[in-house]
mmCIF file of C-alpha atoms and ligand atoms in Angstrom:
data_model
loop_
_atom_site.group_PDB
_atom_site.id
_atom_site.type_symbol
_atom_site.label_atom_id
_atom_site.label_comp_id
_atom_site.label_asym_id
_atom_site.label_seq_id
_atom_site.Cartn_x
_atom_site.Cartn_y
_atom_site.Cartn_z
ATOM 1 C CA UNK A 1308 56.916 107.247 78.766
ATOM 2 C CA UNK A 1309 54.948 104.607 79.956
ATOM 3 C CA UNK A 1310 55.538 102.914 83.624
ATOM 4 C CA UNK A 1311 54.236 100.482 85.925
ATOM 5 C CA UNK A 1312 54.338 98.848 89.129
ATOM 6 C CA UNK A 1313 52.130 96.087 90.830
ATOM 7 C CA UNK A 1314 51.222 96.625 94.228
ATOM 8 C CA UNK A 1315 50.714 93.453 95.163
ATOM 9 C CA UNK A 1316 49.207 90.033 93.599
ATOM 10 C CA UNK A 1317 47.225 86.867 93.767
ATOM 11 C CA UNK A 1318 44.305 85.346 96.191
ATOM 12 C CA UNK A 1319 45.255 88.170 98.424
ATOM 13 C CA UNK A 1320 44.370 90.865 96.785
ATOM 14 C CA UNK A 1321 45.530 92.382 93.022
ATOM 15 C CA UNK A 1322 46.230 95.897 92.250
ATOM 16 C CA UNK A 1323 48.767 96.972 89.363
ATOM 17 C CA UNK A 1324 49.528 101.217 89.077
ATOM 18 C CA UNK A 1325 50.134 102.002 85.590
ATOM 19 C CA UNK A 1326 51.301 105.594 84.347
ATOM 20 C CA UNK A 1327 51.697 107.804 81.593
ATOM 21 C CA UNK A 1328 53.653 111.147 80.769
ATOM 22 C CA UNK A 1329 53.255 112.903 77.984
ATOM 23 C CA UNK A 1330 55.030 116.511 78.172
ATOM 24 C CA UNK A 1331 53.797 117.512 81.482
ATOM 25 C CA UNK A 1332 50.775 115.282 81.805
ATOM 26 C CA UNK A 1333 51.196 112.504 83.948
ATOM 27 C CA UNK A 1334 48.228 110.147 84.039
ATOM 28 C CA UNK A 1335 47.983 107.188 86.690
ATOM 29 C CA UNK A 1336 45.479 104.491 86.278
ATOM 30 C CA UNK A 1337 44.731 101.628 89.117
ATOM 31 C CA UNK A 1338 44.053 97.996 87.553
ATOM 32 C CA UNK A 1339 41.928 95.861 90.420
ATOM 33 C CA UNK A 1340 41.423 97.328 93.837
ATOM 34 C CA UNK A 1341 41.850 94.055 95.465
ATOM 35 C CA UNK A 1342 43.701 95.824 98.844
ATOM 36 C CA UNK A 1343 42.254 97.904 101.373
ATOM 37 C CA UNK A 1344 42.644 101.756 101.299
ATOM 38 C CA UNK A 1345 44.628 102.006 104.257
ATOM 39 C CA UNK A 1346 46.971 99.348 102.479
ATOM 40 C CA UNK A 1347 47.030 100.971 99.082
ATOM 41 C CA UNK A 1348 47.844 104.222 100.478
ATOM 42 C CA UNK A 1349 50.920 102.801 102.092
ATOM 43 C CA UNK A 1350 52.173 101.138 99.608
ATOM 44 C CA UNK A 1351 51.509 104.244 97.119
ATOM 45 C CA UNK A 1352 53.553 105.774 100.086
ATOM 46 C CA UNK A 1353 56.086 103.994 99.442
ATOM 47 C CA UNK A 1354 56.293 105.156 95.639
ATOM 48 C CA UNK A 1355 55.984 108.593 96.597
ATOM 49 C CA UNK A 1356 52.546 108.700 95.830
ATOM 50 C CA UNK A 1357 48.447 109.201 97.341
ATOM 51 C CA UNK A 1358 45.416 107.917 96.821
ATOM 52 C CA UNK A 1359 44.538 111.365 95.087
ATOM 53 C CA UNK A 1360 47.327 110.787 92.239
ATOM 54 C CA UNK A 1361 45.339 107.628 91.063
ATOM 55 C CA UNK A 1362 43.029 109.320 88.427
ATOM 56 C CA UNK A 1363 40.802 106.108 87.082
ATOM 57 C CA UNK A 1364 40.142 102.149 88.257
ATOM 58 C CA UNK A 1365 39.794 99.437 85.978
ATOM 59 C CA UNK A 1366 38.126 96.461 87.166
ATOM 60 C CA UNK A 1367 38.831 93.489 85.209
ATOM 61 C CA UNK A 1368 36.181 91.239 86.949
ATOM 62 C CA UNK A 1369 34.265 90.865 90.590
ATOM 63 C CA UNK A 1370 35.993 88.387 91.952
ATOM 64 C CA UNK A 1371 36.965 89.722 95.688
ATOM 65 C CA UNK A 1372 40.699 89.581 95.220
ATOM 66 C CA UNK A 1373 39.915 92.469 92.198
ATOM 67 C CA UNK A 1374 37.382 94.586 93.358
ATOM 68 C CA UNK A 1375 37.156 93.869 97.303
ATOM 69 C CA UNK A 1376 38.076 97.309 98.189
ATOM 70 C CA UNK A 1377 37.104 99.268 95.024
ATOM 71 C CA UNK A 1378 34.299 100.914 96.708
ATOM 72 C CA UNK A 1379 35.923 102.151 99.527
ATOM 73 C CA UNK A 1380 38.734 103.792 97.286
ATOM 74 C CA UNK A 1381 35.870 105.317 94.956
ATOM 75 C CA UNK A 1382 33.810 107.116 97.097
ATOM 76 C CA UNK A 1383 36.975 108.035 99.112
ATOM 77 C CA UNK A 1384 38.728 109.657 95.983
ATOM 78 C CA UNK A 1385 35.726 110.410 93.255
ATOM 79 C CA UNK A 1386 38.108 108.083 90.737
ATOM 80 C CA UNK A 1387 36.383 107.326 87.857
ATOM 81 C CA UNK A 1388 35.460 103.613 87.886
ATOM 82 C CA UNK A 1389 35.764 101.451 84.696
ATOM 83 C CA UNK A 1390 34.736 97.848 84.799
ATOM 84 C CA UNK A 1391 32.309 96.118 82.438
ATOM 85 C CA UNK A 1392 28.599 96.015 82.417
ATOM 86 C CA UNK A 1393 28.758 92.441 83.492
ATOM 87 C CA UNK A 1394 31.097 93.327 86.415
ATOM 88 C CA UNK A 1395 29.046 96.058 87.559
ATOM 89 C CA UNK A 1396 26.051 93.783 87.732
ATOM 90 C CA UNK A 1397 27.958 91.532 89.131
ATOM 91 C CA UNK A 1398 29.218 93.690 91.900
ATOM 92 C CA UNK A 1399 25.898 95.317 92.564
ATOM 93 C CA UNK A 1400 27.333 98.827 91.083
ATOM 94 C CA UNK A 1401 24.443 100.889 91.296
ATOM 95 C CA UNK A 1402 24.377 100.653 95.512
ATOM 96 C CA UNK A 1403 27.589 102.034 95.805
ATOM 97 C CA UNK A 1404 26.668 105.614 95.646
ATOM 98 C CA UNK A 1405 28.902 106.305 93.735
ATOM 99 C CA UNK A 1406 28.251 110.334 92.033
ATOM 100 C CA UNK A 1407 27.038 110.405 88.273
ATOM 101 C CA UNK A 1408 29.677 110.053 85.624
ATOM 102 C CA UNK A 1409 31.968 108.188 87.624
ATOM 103 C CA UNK A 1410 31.064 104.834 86.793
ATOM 104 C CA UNK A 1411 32.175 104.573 83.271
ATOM 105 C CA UNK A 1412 31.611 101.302 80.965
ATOM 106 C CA UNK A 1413 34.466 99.514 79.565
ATOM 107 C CA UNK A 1414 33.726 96.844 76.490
ATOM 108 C CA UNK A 1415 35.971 94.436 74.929
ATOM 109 C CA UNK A 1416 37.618 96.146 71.634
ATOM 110 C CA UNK A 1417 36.576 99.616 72.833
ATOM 111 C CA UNK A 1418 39.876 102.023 73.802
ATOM 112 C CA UNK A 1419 39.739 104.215 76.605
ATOM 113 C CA UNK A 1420 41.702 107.450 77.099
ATOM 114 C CA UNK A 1421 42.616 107.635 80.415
ATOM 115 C CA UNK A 1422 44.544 111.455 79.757
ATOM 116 C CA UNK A 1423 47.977 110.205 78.294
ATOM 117 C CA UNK A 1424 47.242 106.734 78.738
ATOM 118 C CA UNK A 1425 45.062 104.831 76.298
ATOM 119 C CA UNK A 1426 43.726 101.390 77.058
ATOM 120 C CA UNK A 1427 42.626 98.613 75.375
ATOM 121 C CA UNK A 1428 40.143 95.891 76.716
ATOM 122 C CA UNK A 1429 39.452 92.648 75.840
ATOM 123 C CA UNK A 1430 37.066 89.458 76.847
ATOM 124 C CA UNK A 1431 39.180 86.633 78.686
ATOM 125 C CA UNK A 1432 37.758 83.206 79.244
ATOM 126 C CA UNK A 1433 37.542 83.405 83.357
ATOM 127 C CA UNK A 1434 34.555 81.879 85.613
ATOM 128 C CA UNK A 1435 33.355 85.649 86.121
ATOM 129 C CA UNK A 1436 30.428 87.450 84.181
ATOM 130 C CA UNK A 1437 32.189 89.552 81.851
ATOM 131 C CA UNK A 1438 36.032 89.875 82.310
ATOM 132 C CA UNK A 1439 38.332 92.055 80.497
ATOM 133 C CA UNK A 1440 41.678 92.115 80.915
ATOM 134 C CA UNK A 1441 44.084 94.843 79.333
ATOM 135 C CA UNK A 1442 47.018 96.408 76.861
ATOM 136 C CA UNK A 1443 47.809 99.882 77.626
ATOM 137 C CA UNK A 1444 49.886 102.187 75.882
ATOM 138 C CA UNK A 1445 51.165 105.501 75.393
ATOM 139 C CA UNK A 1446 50.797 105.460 72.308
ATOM 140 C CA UNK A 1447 54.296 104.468 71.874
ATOM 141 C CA UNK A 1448 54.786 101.186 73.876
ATOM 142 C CA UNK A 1449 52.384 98.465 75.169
ATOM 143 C CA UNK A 1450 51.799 96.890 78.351
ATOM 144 C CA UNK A 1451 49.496 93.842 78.600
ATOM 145 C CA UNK A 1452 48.185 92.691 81.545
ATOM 146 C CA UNK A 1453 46.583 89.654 82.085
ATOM 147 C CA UNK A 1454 45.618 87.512 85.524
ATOM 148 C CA UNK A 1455 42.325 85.009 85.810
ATOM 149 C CA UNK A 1456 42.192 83.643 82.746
ATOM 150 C CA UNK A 1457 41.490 80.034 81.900
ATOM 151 C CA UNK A 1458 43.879 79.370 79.052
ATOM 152 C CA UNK A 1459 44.994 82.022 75.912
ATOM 153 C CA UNK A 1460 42.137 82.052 73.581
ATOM 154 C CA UNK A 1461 42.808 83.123 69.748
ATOM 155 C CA UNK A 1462 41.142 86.610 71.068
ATOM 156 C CA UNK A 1463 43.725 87.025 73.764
ATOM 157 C CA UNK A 1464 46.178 86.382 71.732
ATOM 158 C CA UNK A 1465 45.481 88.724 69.049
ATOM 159 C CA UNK A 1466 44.889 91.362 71.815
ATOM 160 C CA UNK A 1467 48.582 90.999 72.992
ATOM 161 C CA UNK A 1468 50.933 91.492 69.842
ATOM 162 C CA UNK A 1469 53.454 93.603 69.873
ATOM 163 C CA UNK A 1470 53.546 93.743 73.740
ATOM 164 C CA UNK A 1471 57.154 95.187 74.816
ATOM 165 C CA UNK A 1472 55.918 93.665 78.565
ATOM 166 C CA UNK A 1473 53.618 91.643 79.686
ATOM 167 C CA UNK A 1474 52.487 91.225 83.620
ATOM 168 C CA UNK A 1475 51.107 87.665 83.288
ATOM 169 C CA UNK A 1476 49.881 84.682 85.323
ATOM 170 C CA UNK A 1477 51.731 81.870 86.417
ATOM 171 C CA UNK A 1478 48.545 80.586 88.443
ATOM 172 C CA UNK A 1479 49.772 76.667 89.462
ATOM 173 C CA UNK A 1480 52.165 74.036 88.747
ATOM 174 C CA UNK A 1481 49.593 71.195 87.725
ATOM 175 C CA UNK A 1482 51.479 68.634 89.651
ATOM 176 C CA UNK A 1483 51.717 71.060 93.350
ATOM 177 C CA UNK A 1484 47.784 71.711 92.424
ATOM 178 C CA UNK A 1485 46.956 68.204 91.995
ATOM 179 C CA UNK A 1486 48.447 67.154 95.095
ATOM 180 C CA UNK A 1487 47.591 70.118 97.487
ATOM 181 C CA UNK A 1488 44.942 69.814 100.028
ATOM 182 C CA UNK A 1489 42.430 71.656 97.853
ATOM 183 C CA UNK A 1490 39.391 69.994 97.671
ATOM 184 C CA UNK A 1491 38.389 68.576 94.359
ATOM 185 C CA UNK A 1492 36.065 70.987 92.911
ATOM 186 C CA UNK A 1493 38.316 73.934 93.824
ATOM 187 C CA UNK A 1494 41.122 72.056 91.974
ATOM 188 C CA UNK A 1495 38.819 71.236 89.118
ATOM 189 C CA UNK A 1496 37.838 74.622 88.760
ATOM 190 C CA UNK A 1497 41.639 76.304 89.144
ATOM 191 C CA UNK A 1498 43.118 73.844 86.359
ATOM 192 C CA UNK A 1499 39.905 74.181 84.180
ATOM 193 C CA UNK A 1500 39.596 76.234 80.994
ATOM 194 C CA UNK A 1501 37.254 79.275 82.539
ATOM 195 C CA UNK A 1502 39.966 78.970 85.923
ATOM 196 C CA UNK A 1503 43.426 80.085 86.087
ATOM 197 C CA UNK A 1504 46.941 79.930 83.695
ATOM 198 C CA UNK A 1505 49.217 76.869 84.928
ATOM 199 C CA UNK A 1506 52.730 77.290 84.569
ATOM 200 C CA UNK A 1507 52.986 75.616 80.949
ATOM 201 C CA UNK A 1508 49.502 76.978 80.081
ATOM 202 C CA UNK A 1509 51.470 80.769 80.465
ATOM 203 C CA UNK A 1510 54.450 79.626 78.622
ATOM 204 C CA UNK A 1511 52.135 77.976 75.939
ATOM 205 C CA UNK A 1512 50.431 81.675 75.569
ATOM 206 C CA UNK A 1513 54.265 83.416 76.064
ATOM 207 C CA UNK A 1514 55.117 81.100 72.738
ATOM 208 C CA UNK A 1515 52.440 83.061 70.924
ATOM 209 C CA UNK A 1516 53.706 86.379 72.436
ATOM 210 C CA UNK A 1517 57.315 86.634 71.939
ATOM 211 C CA UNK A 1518 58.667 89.008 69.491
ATOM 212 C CA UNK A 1519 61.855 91.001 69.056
ATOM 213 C CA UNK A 1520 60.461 94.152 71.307
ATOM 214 C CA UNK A 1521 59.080 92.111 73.577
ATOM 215 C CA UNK A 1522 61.926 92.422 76.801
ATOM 216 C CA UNK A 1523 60.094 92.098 79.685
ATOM 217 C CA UNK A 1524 57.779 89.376 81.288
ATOM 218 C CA UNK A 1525 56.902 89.320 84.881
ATOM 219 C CA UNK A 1526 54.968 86.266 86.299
ATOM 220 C CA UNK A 1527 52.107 87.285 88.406
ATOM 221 C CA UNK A 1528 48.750 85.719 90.708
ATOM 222 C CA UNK A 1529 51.362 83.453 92.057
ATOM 223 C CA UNK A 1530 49.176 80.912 93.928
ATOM 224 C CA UNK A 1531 51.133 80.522 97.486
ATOM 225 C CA UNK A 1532 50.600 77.016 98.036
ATOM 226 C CA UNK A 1533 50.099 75.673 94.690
ATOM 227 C CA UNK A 1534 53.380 77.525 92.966
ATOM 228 C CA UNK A 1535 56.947 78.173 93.249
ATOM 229 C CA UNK A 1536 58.832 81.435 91.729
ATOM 230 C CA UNK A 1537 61.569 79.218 90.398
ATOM 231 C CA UNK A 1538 58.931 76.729 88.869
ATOM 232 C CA UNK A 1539 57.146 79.703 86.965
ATOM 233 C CA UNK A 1540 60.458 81.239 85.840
ATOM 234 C CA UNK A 1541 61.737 77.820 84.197
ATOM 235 C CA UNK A 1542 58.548 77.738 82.295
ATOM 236 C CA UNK A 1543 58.661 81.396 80.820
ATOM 237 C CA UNK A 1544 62.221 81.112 80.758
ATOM 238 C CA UNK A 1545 61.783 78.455 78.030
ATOM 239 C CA UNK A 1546 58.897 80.102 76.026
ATOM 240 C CA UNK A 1547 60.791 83.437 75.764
ATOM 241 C CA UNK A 1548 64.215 82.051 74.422
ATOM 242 C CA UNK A 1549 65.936 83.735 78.073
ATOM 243 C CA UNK A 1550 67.387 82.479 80.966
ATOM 244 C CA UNK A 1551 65.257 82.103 84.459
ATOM 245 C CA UNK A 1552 66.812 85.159 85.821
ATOM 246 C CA UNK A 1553 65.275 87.411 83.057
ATOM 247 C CA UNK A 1554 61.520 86.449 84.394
ATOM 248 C CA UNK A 1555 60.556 89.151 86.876
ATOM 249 C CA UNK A 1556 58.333 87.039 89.397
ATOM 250 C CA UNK A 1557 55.455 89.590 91.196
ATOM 251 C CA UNK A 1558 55.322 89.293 94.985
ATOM 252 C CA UNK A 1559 52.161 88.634 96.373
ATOM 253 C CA UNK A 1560 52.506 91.122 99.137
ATOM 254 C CA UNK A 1561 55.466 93.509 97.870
ATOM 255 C CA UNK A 1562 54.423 93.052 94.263
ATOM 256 C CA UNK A 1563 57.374 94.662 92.018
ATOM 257 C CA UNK A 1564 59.307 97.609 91.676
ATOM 258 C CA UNK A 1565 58.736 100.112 89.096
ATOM 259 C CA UNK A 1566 59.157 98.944 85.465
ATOM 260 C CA UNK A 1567 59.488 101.130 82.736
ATOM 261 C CA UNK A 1568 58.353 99.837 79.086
ATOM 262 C CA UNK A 1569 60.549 100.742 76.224
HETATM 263 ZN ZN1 LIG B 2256 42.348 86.739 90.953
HETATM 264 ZN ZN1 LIG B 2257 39.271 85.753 89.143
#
Protein backbone atom coordinates (compact mmCIF):
# COMPACT_ATOMS: atom_id res chain seq x y z
CA UNK A 1 0.00 0.00 0.00
CA UNK A 2 1.42 3.07 -0.89
CA UNK A 3 0.17 6.61 0.71
CA UNK A 4 0.83 10.14 0.78
CA UNK A 5 0.13 13.43 2.07
CA UNK A 6 1.71 16.97 1.48
CA UNK A 7 2.27 18.98 4.36
CA UNK A 8 2.21 22.00 2.93
CA UNK A 9 3.40 23.75 -0.53
CA UNK A 10 4.88 26.53 -2.53
CA UNK A 11 7.25 29.78 -1.77
CA UNK A 12 6.45 29.01 1.79
CA UNK A 13 7.89 26.13 2.37
CA UNK A 14 7.41 22.33 0.59
CA UNK A 15 7.31 19.12 2.37
CA UNK A 16 5.31 15.97 0.96
CA UNK A 17 5.19 12.55 3.59
CA UNK A 18 5.12 9.57 1.52
CA UNK A 19 4.63 5.91 3.01
CA UNK A 20 4.87 2.41 2.44
CA UNK A 21 3.52 -0.93 4.07
CA UNK A 22 4.49 -3.97 3.18
CA UNK A 23 3.23 -6.81 5.74
CA UNK A 24 4.19 -5.14 8.86
CA UNK A 25 6.81 -2.74 7.59
CA UNK A 26 5.75 0.62 7.33
CA UNK A 27 8.33 2.95 5.80
CA UNK A 28 7.84 6.90 5.79
CA UNK A 29 9.97 9.06 3.67
CA UNK A 30 9.96 13.15 3.86
CA UNK A 31 10.30 14.90 0.26
CA UNK A 32 11.75 18.74 0.95
CA UNK A 33 12.05 20.01 4.47
CA UNK A 34 10.98 23.39 3.50
CA UNK A 35 9.01 23.98 7.21
CA UNK A 36 10.43 24.39 10.47
CA UNK A 37 10.59 21.46 12.99
CA UNK A 38 8.33 22.86 15.37
CA UNK A 39 5.86 23.20 12.29
CA UNK A 40 6.43 19.77 10.85
CA UNK A 41 5.93 18.16 14.06
CA UNK A 42 2.51 19.70 14.34
CA UNK A 43 1.34 19.05 11.38
CA UNK A 44 2.73 15.26 11.61
CA UNK A 45 0.58 15.72 14.85
CA UNK A 46 -2.08 16.13 13.20
CA UNK A 47 -1.67 12.74 11.15
CA UNK A 48 -1.00 10.92 14.15
CA UNK A 49 2.49 10.97 13.63
CA UNK A 50 6.41 12.35 15.06
CA UNK A 51 9.27 13.51 13.80
CA UNK A 52 10.82 10.01 14.81
CA UNK A 53 8.33 8.04 12.32
CA UNK A 54 9.98 9.94 9.32
CA UNK A 55 12.80 7.40 8.48
CA UNK A 56 14.70 9.27 5.31
CA UNK A 57 14.65 13.05 3.54
CA UNK A 58 14.88 13.60 0.03
CA UNK A 59 15.96 16.86 -1.09
CA UNK A 60 15.07 17.61 -4.53
CA UNK A 61 17.16 20.89 -4.75
CA UNK A 62 18.56 23.91 -2.31
CA UNK A 63 16.35 26.29 -2.94
CA UNK A 64 15.14 27.60 0.74
CA UNK A 65 11.51 26.71 0.32
CA UNK A 66 13.04 22.75 0.00
CA UNK A 67 15.69 22.44 2.26
CA UNK A 68 15.35 25.60 4.71
CA UNK A 69 14.82 23.50 7.68
CA UNK A 70 16.43 20.17 6.62
CA UNK A 71 19.22 20.59 8.96
CA UNK A 72 17.47 21.24 11.89
CA UNK A 73 15.20 18.05 11.34
CA UNK A 74 18.50 15.93 10.61
CA UNK A 75 20.53 16.40 13.39
CA UNK A 76 17.31 16.48 15.52
CA UNK A 77 16.19 12.91 14.29
CA UNK A 78 19.56 11.12 12.75
CA UNK A 79 17.19 10.72 9.34
CA UNK A 80 19.12 9.70 6.68
CA UNK A 81 19.50 12.60 4.21
CA UNK A 82 19.27 12.02 0.39
CA UNK A 83 19.76 14.91 -1.94
CA UNK A 84 22.18 15.07 -4.87
CA UNK A 85 25.82 15.81 -4.98
CA UNK A 86 25.03 19.10 -6.57
CA UNK A 87 22.51 19.94 -3.79
CA UNK A 88 24.78 19.08 -1.13
CA UNK A 89 27.38 21.41 -2.54
CA UNK A 90 25.02 23.62 -2.99
CA UNK A 91 23.76 23.63 0.52
CA UNK A 92 27.18 23.49 2.08
CA UNK A 93 26.44 19.69 3.33
CA UNK A 94 29.54 18.86 4.85
CA UNK A 95 29.08 21.82 7.83
CA UNK A 96 26.08 20.41 8.99
CA UNK A 97 27.51 17.86 11.26
CA UNK A 98 25.64 15.69 10.31
CA UNK A 99 27.05 11.74 11.74
CA UNK A 100 28.69 9.44 8.98
CA UNK A 101 26.36 7.47 6.79
CA UNK A 102 23.61 9.73 7.05
CA UNK A 103 24.12 11.80 4.18
CA UNK A 104 23.41 9.47 1.40
CA UNK A 105 23.77 10.44 -2.51
CA UNK A 106 20.88 10.30 -4.73
CA UNK A 107 21.59 10.36 -8.80
CA UNK A 108 19.23 10.68 -11.56
CA UNK A 109 18.24 6.96 -12.85
CA UNK A 110 19.62 5.41 -9.65
CA UNK A 111 16.60 3.68 -7.30
CA UNK A 112 16.71 3.95 -3.75
CA UNK A 113 15.18 1.55 -1.21
CA UNK A 114 13.92 3.43 1.39
CA UNK A 115 12.64 -0.15 3.47
CA UNK A 116 9.26 -0.83 1.57
CA UNK A 117 9.44 2.13 -0.43
CA UNK A 118 11.60 2.32 -3.53
CA UNK A 119 12.34 5.58 -5.27
CA UNK A 120 13.23 6.70 -8.39
CA UNK A 121 15.13 10.03 -9.23
CA UNK A 122 15.45 11.95 -12.05
CA UNK A 123 17.23 15.38 -13.45
CA UNK A 124 14.53 18.26 -13.96
CA UNK A 125 15.38 21.39 -15.84
CA UNK A 126 15.14 23.99 -12.65
CA UNK A 127 17.59 27.14 -12.02
CA UNK A 128 19.24 24.94 -9.13
CA UNK A 129 22.60 22.89 -9.38
CA UNK A 130 21.44 19.50 -9.70
CA UNK A 131 17.66 18.86 -9.12
CA UNK A 132 15.92 15.65 -8.99
CA UNK A 133 12.59 15.27 -8.62
CA UNK A 134 10.80 11.79 -7.96
CA UNK A 135 8.42 8.48 -8.73
CA UNK A 136 8.05 6.30 -5.83
CA UNK A 137 6.54 3.09 -5.57
CA UNK A 138 5.80 0.11 -3.71
CA UNK A 139 6.52 -1.82 -6.04
CA UNK A 140 3.00 -2.02 -7.00
CA UNK A 141 1.82 1.60 -7.70
CA UNK A 142 3.64 4.88 -8.58
CA UNK A 143 3.62 8.23 -7.27
CA UNK A 144 5.42 11.04 -9.13
CA UNK A 145 6.20 14.06 -7.72
CA UNK A 146 7.28 16.93 -9.36
CA UNK A 147 7.52 20.93 -8.24
CA UNK A 148 10.37 23.56 -9.73
CA UNK A 149 10.67 22.56 -12.92
CA UNK A 150 10.95 24.77 -15.96
CA UNK A 151 8.85 22.94 -18.51
CA UNK A 152 8.50 18.73 -19.06
CA UNK A 153 11.58 17.70 -20.80
CA UNK A 154 11.53 14.27 -22.93
CA UNK A 155 13.50 12.90 -19.63
CA UNK A 156 10.70 13.90 -17.33
CA UNK A 157 8.44 12.58 -19.25
CA UNK A 158 9.77 9.23 -19.69
CA UNK A 159 10.40 9.24 -15.87
CA UNK A 160 6.58 9.60 -15.21
CA UNK A 161 4.71 6.73 -17.21
CA UNK A 162 2.53 4.75 -15.76
CA UNK A 163 2.00 7.17 -12.79
CA UNK A 164 -1.47 6.16 -11.00
CA UNK A 165 -0.91 9.97 -9.24
CA UNK A 166 0.93 12.61 -9.77
CA UNK A 167 1.52 15.71 -7.13
CA UNK A 168 2.41 18.34 -9.77
CA UNK A 169 2.96 22.08 -10.26
CA UNK A 170 0.61 24.52 -11.31
CA UNK A 171 3.32 27.37 -10.68
CA UNK A 172 1.44 30.68 -12.54
CA UNK A 173 -1.19 31.69 -14.81
CA UNK A 174 1.05 33.57 -17.49
CA UNK A 175 -1.39 36.36 -17.75
CA UNK A 176 -1.72 36.98 -13.38
CA UNK A 177 2.35 36.61 -13.66
CA UNK A 178 2.72 39.05 -16.33
CA UNK A 179 0.74 41.58 -14.71
CA UNK A 180 1.72 41.14 -10.96
CA UNK A 181 3.98 43.53 -9.29
CA UNK A 182 6.96 41.21 -9.69
CA UNK A 183 9.74 42.86 -10.96
CA UNK A 184 10.91 41.90 -14.38
CA UNK A 185 13.71 39.62 -13.86
CA UNK A 186 11.80 37.65 -11.20
CA UNK A 187 9.00 37.29 -13.81
CA UNK A 188 11.49 36.43 -16.50
CA UNK A 189 12.97 33.91 -14.50
CA UNK A 190 9.43 32.23 -13.07
CA UNK A 191 7.95 31.92 -16.78
CA UNK A 192 11.42 30.83 -18.19
CA UNK A 193 12.39 27.30 -19.19
CA UNK A 194 14.93 26.52 -16.03
CA UNK A 195 11.83 28.47 -13.69
CA UNK A 196 8.56 27.13 -12.80
CA UNK A 197 5.37 25.02 -14.66
CA UNK A 198 2.55 27.65 -15.78
CA UNK A 199 -0.80 26.46 -15.74
CA UNK A 200 -0.86 25.26 -19.55
CA UNK A 201 2.86 24.33 -19.31
CA UNK A 202 1.42 21.45 -16.47
CA UNK A 203 -1.46 20.53 -18.59
CA UNK A 204 0.90 20.39 -21.70
CA UNK A 205 3.14 17.76 -19.52
CA UNK A 206 -0.44 16.11 -17.96
CA UNK A 207 -1.21 15.46 -21.97
CA UNK A 208 1.91 13.32 -22.03
CA UNK A 209 0.96 11.66 -18.68
CA UNK A 210 -2.50 10.49 -18.85
CA UNK A 211 -3.20 6.89 -19.08
CA UNK A 212 -6.00 4.57 -18.05
CA UNK A 213 -4.45 4.00 -14.28
CA UNK A 214 -3.65 7.24 -13.96
CA UNK A 215 -6.78 8.61 -11.34
CA UNK A 216 -5.37 11.08 -9.42
CA UNK A 217 -3.67 14.55 -10.07
CA UNK A 218 -3.24 17.12 -7.44
CA UNK A 219 -1.93 20.64 -8.44
CA UNK A 220 0.77 21.80 -6.21
CA UNK A 221 3.58 25.08 -5.57
CA UNK A 222 0.53 27.14 -6.06
CA UNK A 223 2.10 30.63 -6.38
CA UNK A 224 -0.30 32.90 -3.98
CA UNK A 225 -0.33 35.92 -5.92
CA UNK A 226 0.37 34.79 -9.31
CA UNK A 227 -2.39 31.70 -9.33
CA UNK A 228 -5.84 30.76 -8.66
CA UNK A 229 -7.06 27.03 -7.60
CA UNK A 230 -9.90 27.27 -10.06
CA UNK A 231 -7.48 28.56 -12.87
CA UNK A 232 -5.08 25.47 -12.31
CA UNK A 233 -7.99 23.00 -12.10
CA UNK A 234 -9.53 24.18 -15.60
CA UNK A 235 -6.18 23.57 -17.09
CA UNK A 236 -5.61 19.91 -15.74
CA UNK A 237 -9.14 19.42 -15.95
CA UNK A 238 -8.76 19.65 -19.76
CA UNK A 239 -5.45 17.65 -20.17
CA UNK A 240 -6.81 14.70 -18.12
CA UNK A 241 -10.22 14.20 -20.03
CA UNK A 242 -12.10 15.05 -16.17
CA UNK A 243 -14.05 17.61 -14.85
CA UNK A 244 -12.42 20.57 -12.52
CA UNK A 245 -13.68 18.95 -9.45
CA UNK A 246 -11.52 15.77 -10.01
CA UNK A 247 -8.12 18.04 -9.69
CA UNK A 248 -7.09 17.88 -6.04
CA UNK A 249 -5.50 21.49 -5.59
CA UNK A 250 -2.52 21.34 -2.57
CA UNK A 251 -2.88 24.08 0.05
CA UNK A 252 -0.03 26.05 0.62
CA UNK A 253 -0.34 25.99 4.34
CA UNK A 254 -2.77 22.87 5.01
CA UNK A 255 -1.38 21.02 2.02
CA UNK A 256 -3.79 17.83 1.45
CA UNK A 257 -5.23 15.09 3.17
CA UNK A 258 -4.01 11.67 2.92
CA UNK A 259 -4.17 10.06 -0.55
CA UNK A 260 -3.86 6.61 -1.12
CA UNK A 261 -2.50 5.36 -4.71
CA UNK A 262 -4.19 2.41 -6.21
ZN1 LIG B 1 9.99 25.67 -4.74
ZN1 LIG C 1 13.09 25.77 -6.77
Amino acid sequence: MLRFKNLGSGSAGNATLVEAHCGHQVSRLLIDCGLSVRELGKRLAQAELGLEDIDAVFITHEHADHVGHAKSFALRTGAAVWMSRGTALACDLVNWGLSPMQFQVARDGQAIAVGALQLHPFTVPHDAREPLQLRCTDGDVHLGVLTDLGHGSSHVVKALQQCNALLLECNHDPELLANSSYPGFLKKRIAGPQGHLSNEESALLTRALVHPQLNLIVAAHLSERNNRPDLAQAELALAAGCTARDIEVADPELGTPWYQVH
